[in-house]
Amino acid sequence: MVLEAVMVVVDNSESSRNGDYTPTRYEAQADAVSLIFSAITQANPESSVGLMSMGGKGPEVLVTLTTDHGKILEGLHRTKSKIRGQSHLATGIQIAGLALKHRQNKSQRQRIVAFNCSPVPEDEKTLVKLAKKMKKNNVSIDFVVFGELDSDVRNKLTVFNENVKGGDGSHLAIIEPGPGLLSDQLVTSPILNGDGVPAGGMGGGNEGGDGGSFEFGIDPSVDPELALALRMSMEEEKARVDKQNKEKEEADAKTVLPEIKEEDEAAQPLLNKDGEASESVKKEDDDKMDTA
């Protein structure tokens, strides 16, 4: 899987107190962040994840890039008491971009996953300019848009997504309120599944009950944890087989016929230092004479 450095931006504005997602919008984000962290680090153990918030008085980096899940959970818990004000989306994305720029492993692909459940104060022109800048810096940006947002917010983020989207990455997932958990619905989105899964993959899609329309025959909306586990297991097995095949090819390339030596051939030269026959040759001659 892809080696990534991912900054996750949570929305801790006043709107995140709303209870239209179980149990609240902020708690729903926290569960989804844990899911994203697990998916990224399981796909590639060398990938790292950071955390920041964009509500309150202004954006704040809560956890720098890490592979420690405990630090992410601690940062989420700390931010729970800082739910206030409005979101600062554009500033938050710029700070997240700076955090990625200073990553230690420069071979990691830069990625931002931003949650938004509140109005976007920035105008469309500002967002388009920011989107083009992030695209130029090779930063992919995924949006998880949820909550009862008006068309203005959705239009702004759709335009942003269209301008930041490159060859791979930069997805926009709009998740409507419903009885299911936000994290469960996120499993079926392209943000965790890549470009191979359509954004509308959360629908029912009943094909005669044979599961033919779903990967592994499992409907991710019914059992998202099992679907994610199966996908991770498949990727790990594929990586193991690829590694095994590579090692076999390298071993075959280095294989040479072993040199066959007669007994004591290397130990005893035919002539000694005086130019006379060595003991091994004399012994051979004596054996031949005895046989005769």
Short mmCIF file of C-alpha atoms in Angstrom, two decimals:
data_model
loop_
_atom_site.label_atom_id
_atom_site.label_comp_id
_atom_site.label_asym_id
_atom_site.label_seq_id
_atom_site.Cartn_x
_atom_site.Cartn_y
_atom_site.Cartn_z
CA MET A 1 0.00 0.00 0.00
CA VAL A 2 0.93 3.67 -0.36
CA LEU A 3 3.33 5.17 2.16
CA GLU A 4 1.51 8.23 3.53
CA ALA A 5 1.78 11.11 5.95
CA VAL A 6 -1.79 12.09 6.86
CA MET A 7 -3.04 15.07 8.84
CA VAL A 8 -6.61 14.59 10.08
CA VAL A 9 -8.48 17.84 10.76
CA VAL A 10 -11.52 17.61 13.05
CA ASP A 11 -14.31 20.17 13.27
CA ASN A 12 -14.69 21.22 16.93
CA SER A 13 -16.85 24.25 16.21
CA GLU A 14 -20.11 24.86 18.06
CA SER A 15 -21.93 22.89 15.36
CA SER A 16 -20.17 19.69 16.48
CA ARG A 17 -22.32 19.60 19.64
CA ASN A 18 -25.34 18.62 17.55
CA GLY A 19 -26.77 15.17 18.30
CA ASP A 20 -28.01 14.20 14.84
CA TYR A 21 -25.12 11.69 14.68
CA THR A 22 -24.67 9.08 17.41
CA PRO A 23 -23.86 10.15 20.09
CA THR A 24 -22.85 13.67 18.96
CA ARG A 25 -21.17 15.03 15.86
CA TYR A 26 -17.85 15.40 17.68
CA GLU A 27 -17.95 11.91 19.20
CA ALA A 28 -18.85 10.51 15.77
CA GLN A 29 -15.77 12.24 14.34
CA ALA A 30 -13.59 10.77 17.10
CA ASP A 31 -14.70 7.22 16.20
CA ALA A 32 -14.09 7.91 12.51
CA VAL A 33 -10.60 9.30 13.22
CA SER A 34 -9.68 6.08 15.06
CA LEU A 35 -10.93 4.08 12.07
CA ILE A 36 -8.88 6.18 9.63
CA PHE A 37 -5.76 5.82 11.80
CA SER A 38 -6.14 2.02 11.94
CA ALA A 39 -6.77 1.72 8.20
CA ILE A 40 -3.73 3.84 7.27
CA THR A 41 -1.25 2.24 9.68
CA GLN A 42 -2.43 -1.30 8.94
CA ALA A 43 -2.09 -0.71 5.21
CA ASN A 44 1.52 0.45 5.72
CA PRO A 45 3.12 0.38 9.19
CA GLU A 46 5.54 3.14 8.15
CA SER A 47 2.72 5.58 7.41
CA SER A 48 2.09 8.24 10.05
CA VAL A 49 -0.96 10.23 11.13
CA GLY A 50 -1.26 13.63 12.80
CA LEU A 51 -4.26 15.40 14.32
CA MET A 52 -5.44 18.99 14.47
CA SER A 53 -8.63 20.95 15.14
CA MET A 54 -10.01 23.93 13.25
CA GLY A 55 -12.69 25.32 15.58
CA GLY A 56 -12.58 27.59 18.62
CA LYS A 57 -10.28 30.61 18.47
CA GLY A 58 -8.33 29.09 15.61
CA PRO A 59 -6.74 25.90 14.25
CA GLU A 60 -4.49 23.96 16.62
CA VAL A 61 -2.07 21.11 15.98
CA LEU A 62 -3.00 18.51 18.60
CA VAL A 63 -0.64 15.69 17.61
CA THR A 64 2.26 15.82 15.17
CA LEU A 65 2.76 12.93 12.75
CA THR A 66 2.94 9.69 14.73
CA THR A 67 2.31 5.94 14.63
CA ASP A 68 1.09 5.91 18.25
CA HIS A 69 -2.68 5.49 18.42
CA GLY A 70 -2.67 6.49 22.08
CA LYS A 71 -1.47 10.01 21.22
CA ILE A 72 -4.33 10.43 18.74
CA LEU A 73 -6.90 9.30 21.32
CA GLU A 74 -5.42 11.66 23.92
CA GLY A 75 -5.61 14.56 21.47
CA LEU A 76 -9.26 13.80 20.68
CA HIS A 77 -10.11 13.62 24.39
CA ARG A 78 -8.34 16.92 25.06
CA THR A 79 -10.26 18.68 22.29
CA LYS A 80 -13.63 17.49 23.63
CA SER A 81 -13.52 20.31 26.17
CA LYS A 82 -12.65 22.90 23.50
CA ILE A 83 -15.83 22.78 21.42
CA ARG A 84 -16.68 26.39 20.66
CA GLY A 85 -16.80 29.11 18.01
CA GLN A 86 -16.84 28.58 14.27
CA SER A 87 -14.60 26.58 11.96
CA HIS A 88 -11.56 28.04 10.19
CA LEU A 89 -11.37 25.68 7.24
CA ALA A 90 -8.92 27.49 4.94
CA THR A 91 -6.48 28.34 7.75
CA GLY A 92 -6.72 24.80 9.09
CA ILE A 93 -5.83 23.28 5.71
CA GLN A 94 -2.88 25.64 5.29
CA ILE A 95 -1.49 24.72 8.73
CA ALA A 96 -2.02 21.03 8.00
CA GLY A 97 -0.07 21.51 4.77
CA LEU A 98 2.83 23.09 6.68
CA ALA A 99 2.84 20.18 9.14
CA LEU A 100 3.10 17.75 6.21
CA LYS A 101 5.83 19.79 4.58
CA HIS A 102 8.03 19.25 7.65
CA ARG A 103 7.48 15.48 7.79
CA GLN A 104 10.66 13.50 8.54
CA ASN A 105 10.17 10.89 5.81
CA LYS A 106 10.02 12.84 2.54
CA SER A 107 9.03 9.70 0.60
CA GLN A 108 5.63 9.71 2.32
CA ARG A 109 2.77 10.95 0.15
CA GLN A 110 1.10 14.07 1.63
CA ARG A 111 -2.58 13.81 2.48
CA ILE A 112 -5.15 15.75 4.50
CA VAL A 113 -8.47 14.34 5.71
CA ALA A 114 -10.75 17.16 6.85
CA PHE A 115 -14.07 16.72 8.65
CA ASN A 116 -16.64 19.46 8.27
CA CYS A 117 -20.07 19.77 9.89
CA SER A 118 -20.41 23.56 10.04
CA PRO A 119 -20.84 26.54 7.70
CA VAL A 120 -17.78 27.55 5.65
CA PRO A 121 -17.07 31.29 6.11
CA GLU A 122 -14.51 31.54 3.28
CA ASP A 123 -15.73 32.56 -0.17
CA GLU A 124 -15.44 30.36 -3.22
CA LYS A 125 -12.63 32.41 -4.79
CA THR A 126 -10.43 31.98 -1.68
CA LEU A 127 -11.09 28.24 -1.59
CA VAL A 128 -10.28 27.78 -5.28
CA LYS A 129 -6.98 29.64 -4.85
CA LEU A 130 -6.10 27.44 -1.85
CA ALA A 131 -7.08 24.26 -3.71
CA LYS A 132 -4.77 25.07 -6.63
CA LYS A 133 -1.93 25.85 -4.23
CA MET A 134 -2.33 22.51 -2.42
CA LYS A 135 -2.50 20.65 -5.73
CA LYS A 136 0.72 22.34 -6.84
CA ASN A 137 2.37 21.15 -3.60
CA ASN A 138 1.20 17.56 -4.30
CA VAL A 139 -1.11 17.44 -1.29
CA SER A 140 -4.29 15.39 -1.71
CA ILE A 141 -7.27 16.53 0.38
CA ASP A 142 -10.24 14.37 1.36
CA PHE A 143 -13.39 15.94 2.80
CA VAL A 144 -15.84 14.17 5.08
CA VAL A 145 -18.90 16.41 4.96
CA PHE A 146 -21.70 15.54 7.35
CA GLY A 147 -24.58 17.24 9.12
CA GLU A 148 -27.57 19.16 7.84
CA LEU A 149 -25.57 21.63 5.75
CA ASP A 150 -27.05 23.98 3.20
CA SER A 151 -26.31 23.85 -0.51
CA ASP A 152 -23.85 26.76 -0.23
CA VAL A 153 -21.43 24.70 1.89
CA ARG A 154 -21.71 21.67 -0.36
CA ASN A 155 -21.19 23.74 -3.49
CA LYS A 156 -18.07 25.42 -2.04
CA LEU A 157 -16.50 22.11 -1.04
CA THR A 158 -17.45 20.50 -4.36
CA VAL A 159 -15.68 23.31 -6.24
CA PHE A 160 -12.68 22.99 -3.92
CA ASN A 161 -12.54 19.23 -4.56
CA GLU A 162 -12.71 19.72 -8.33
CA ASN A 163 -9.74 22.11 -8.23
CA VAL A 164 -7.54 20.11 -5.84
CA LYS A 165 -8.19 16.69 -7.35
CA GLY A 166 -5.25 15.15 -9.19
CA GLY A 167 -4.66 11.71 -10.64
CA ASP A 168 -5.22 9.90 -7.35
CA GLY A 169 -6.81 10.83 -4.03
CA SER A 170 -8.74 13.98 -3.04
CA HIS A 171 -12.23 12.61 -2.49
CA LEU A 172 -15.41 14.27 -1.26
CA ALA A 173 -17.67 12.11 0.91
CA ILE A 174 -21.05 13.60 1.85
CA ILE A 175 -22.65 11.53 4.61
CA GLU A 176 -26.26 12.25 5.43
CA PRO A 177 -27.62 11.92 8.99
CA GLY A 178 -29.03 8.49 9.72
CA PRO A 179 -29.24 5.66 12.24
CA GLY A 180 -25.81 4.28 11.35
CA LEU A 181 -22.50 5.44 12.80
CA LEU A 182 -20.43 7.95 10.86
CA SER A 183 -17.44 5.58 10.95
CA ASP A 184 -19.52 2.71 9.55
CA GLN A 185 -20.62 4.79 6.58
CA LEU A 186 -17.08 6.06 6.06
CA VAL A 187 -15.87 2.47 5.46
CA THR A 188 -17.83 2.34 2.21
CA SER A 189 -16.52 5.69 0.96
CA PRO A 190 -13.60 6.18 -1.49
CA ILE A 191 -11.63 7.86 1.32
CA LEU A 192 -10.83 4.45 2.82
CA ASN A 193 -11.35 2.32 -0.27
CA GLY A 194 -9.59 4.40 -2.91
CA ASP A 195 -10.79 5.22 -6.40
CA GLY A 196 -11.92 1.67 -7.04
CA VAL A 197 -15.08 2.11 -4.97
CA PRO A 198 -17.78 4.53 -6.10
CA ALA A 199 -18.76 7.35 -3.76
CA GLY A 200 -22.33 6.11 -3.80
CA GLY A 201 -21.25 2.71 -2.48
CA MET A 202 -23.40 3.11 0.64
CA GLY A 203 -26.57 2.05 -1.15
CA GLY A 204 -28.26 -1.31 -0.76
CA GLY A 205 -27.49 -2.95 -4.08
CA ASN A 206 -29.41 -6.19 -3.52
CA GLU A 207 -28.43 -8.62 -6.29
CA GLY A 208 -30.53 -11.66 -5.49
CA GLY A 209 -28.80 -12.15 -2.17
CA ASP A 210 -25.66 -13.76 -3.65
CA GLY A 211 -23.38 -10.86 -2.63
CA GLY A 212 -22.00 -10.69 -6.17
CA SER A 213 -22.04 -6.89 -6.24
CA PHE A 214 -19.84 -6.58 -3.13
CA GLU A 215 -16.16 -7.24 -2.60
CA PHE A 216 -15.65 -10.58 -0.78
CA GLY A 217 -19.44 -11.08 -0.94
CA ILE A 218 -19.86 -8.83 2.13
CA ASP A 219 -22.01 -5.70 2.15
CA PRO A 220 -19.81 -3.07 3.91
CA SER A 221 -22.87 -1.17 5.10
CA VAL A 222 -24.09 -4.27 6.97
CA ASP A 223 -20.78 -5.31 8.57
CA PRO A 224 -18.18 -2.57 7.95
CA GLU A 225 -15.63 -3.97 10.42
CA LEU A 226 -15.62 -7.38 8.75
CA ALA A 227 -15.38 -5.82 5.27
CA LEU A 228 -12.41 -3.68 6.35
CA ALA A 229 -10.71 -6.64 8.04
CA LEU A 230 -11.12 -8.79 4.93
CA ARG A 231 -9.75 -6.07 2.67
CA MET A 232 -6.73 -5.55 4.95
CA SER A 233 -6.15 -9.30 5.13
CA MET A 234 -6.23 -9.56 1.34
CA GLU A 235 -3.73 -6.73 0.94
CA GLU A 236 -1.37 -8.25 3.53
CA GLU A 237 -1.54 -11.64 1.82
CA LYS A 238 -0.86 -10.04 -1.57
CA ALA A 239 2.15 -8.20 -0.13
CA ARG A 240 3.42 -11.44 1.43
CA VAL A 241 3.09 -13.38 -1.84
CA ASP A 242 4.79 -10.59 -3.82
CA LYS A 243 7.67 -10.55 -1.34
CA GLN A 244 7.97 -14.33 -1.47
CA ASN A 245 8.04 -14.34 -5.28
CA LYS A 246 10.65 -11.59 -5.33
CA GLU A 247 12.89 -13.48 -2.89
CA LYS A 248 12.53 -16.64 -4.99
CA GLU A 249 13.50 -14.80 -8.17
CA GLU A 250 16.55 -13.31 -6.47
CA ALA A 251 17.55 -16.72 -5.13
CA ASP A 252 17.18 -18.31 -8.59
CA ALA A 253 19.30 -15.59 -10.16
CA LYS A 254 22.12 -16.24 -7.69
CA THR A 255 22.03 -20.01 -8.03
CA VAL A 256 25.22 -21.53 -9.60
CA LEU A 257 26.35 -25.10 -9.99
CA PRO A 258 28.47 -26.13 -6.98
CA GLU A 259 32.12 -26.92 -7.69
CA ILE A 260 32.75 -30.63 -7.25
CA LYS A 261 36.09 -31.44 -5.68
CA GLU A 262 37.67 -34.84 -5.30
CA GLU A 263 38.67 -35.96 -1.89
CA ASP A 264 41.70 -34.09 -0.53
CA GLU A 265 42.14 -32.35 -3.91
CA ALA A 266 42.18 -28.88 -2.40
CA ALA A 267 44.23 -29.92 0.62
CA GLN A 268 47.09 -31.71 -1.19
CA PRO A 269 48.85 -30.20 -4.28
CA LEU A 270 50.30 -32.54 -6.90
CA LEU A 271 53.86 -31.25 -6.34
CA ASN A 272 55.51 -30.22 -3.12
CA LYS A 273 57.76 -27.18 -2.72
CA ASP A 274 60.82 -29.15 -3.97
CA GLY A 275 59.08 -30.06 -7.20
CA GLU A 276 58.69 -33.70 -6.24
CA ALA A 277 55.47 -35.70 -6.19
CA SER A 278 53.41 -35.00 -3.08
CA GLU A 279 52.47 -37.65 -0.56
CA SER A 280 48.95 -37.95 -2.03
CA VAL A 281 50.34 -38.78 -5.48
CA LYS A 282 52.79 -41.33 -4.06
CA LYS A 283 50.00 -42.98 -2.13
CA GLU A 284 47.92 -43.16 -5.32
CA ASP A 285 50.78 -44.82 -7.19
CA ASP A 286 51.33 -47.32 -4.37
CA ASP A 287 47.63 -48.22 -4.42
CA LYS A 288 47.77 -48.81 -8.17
CA MET A 289 50.86 -51.02 -7.83
CA ASP A 290 49.23 -53.08 -5.09
CA THR A 291 46.18 -53.59 -7.28
CA ALA A 292 48.32 -54.75 -10.16
#
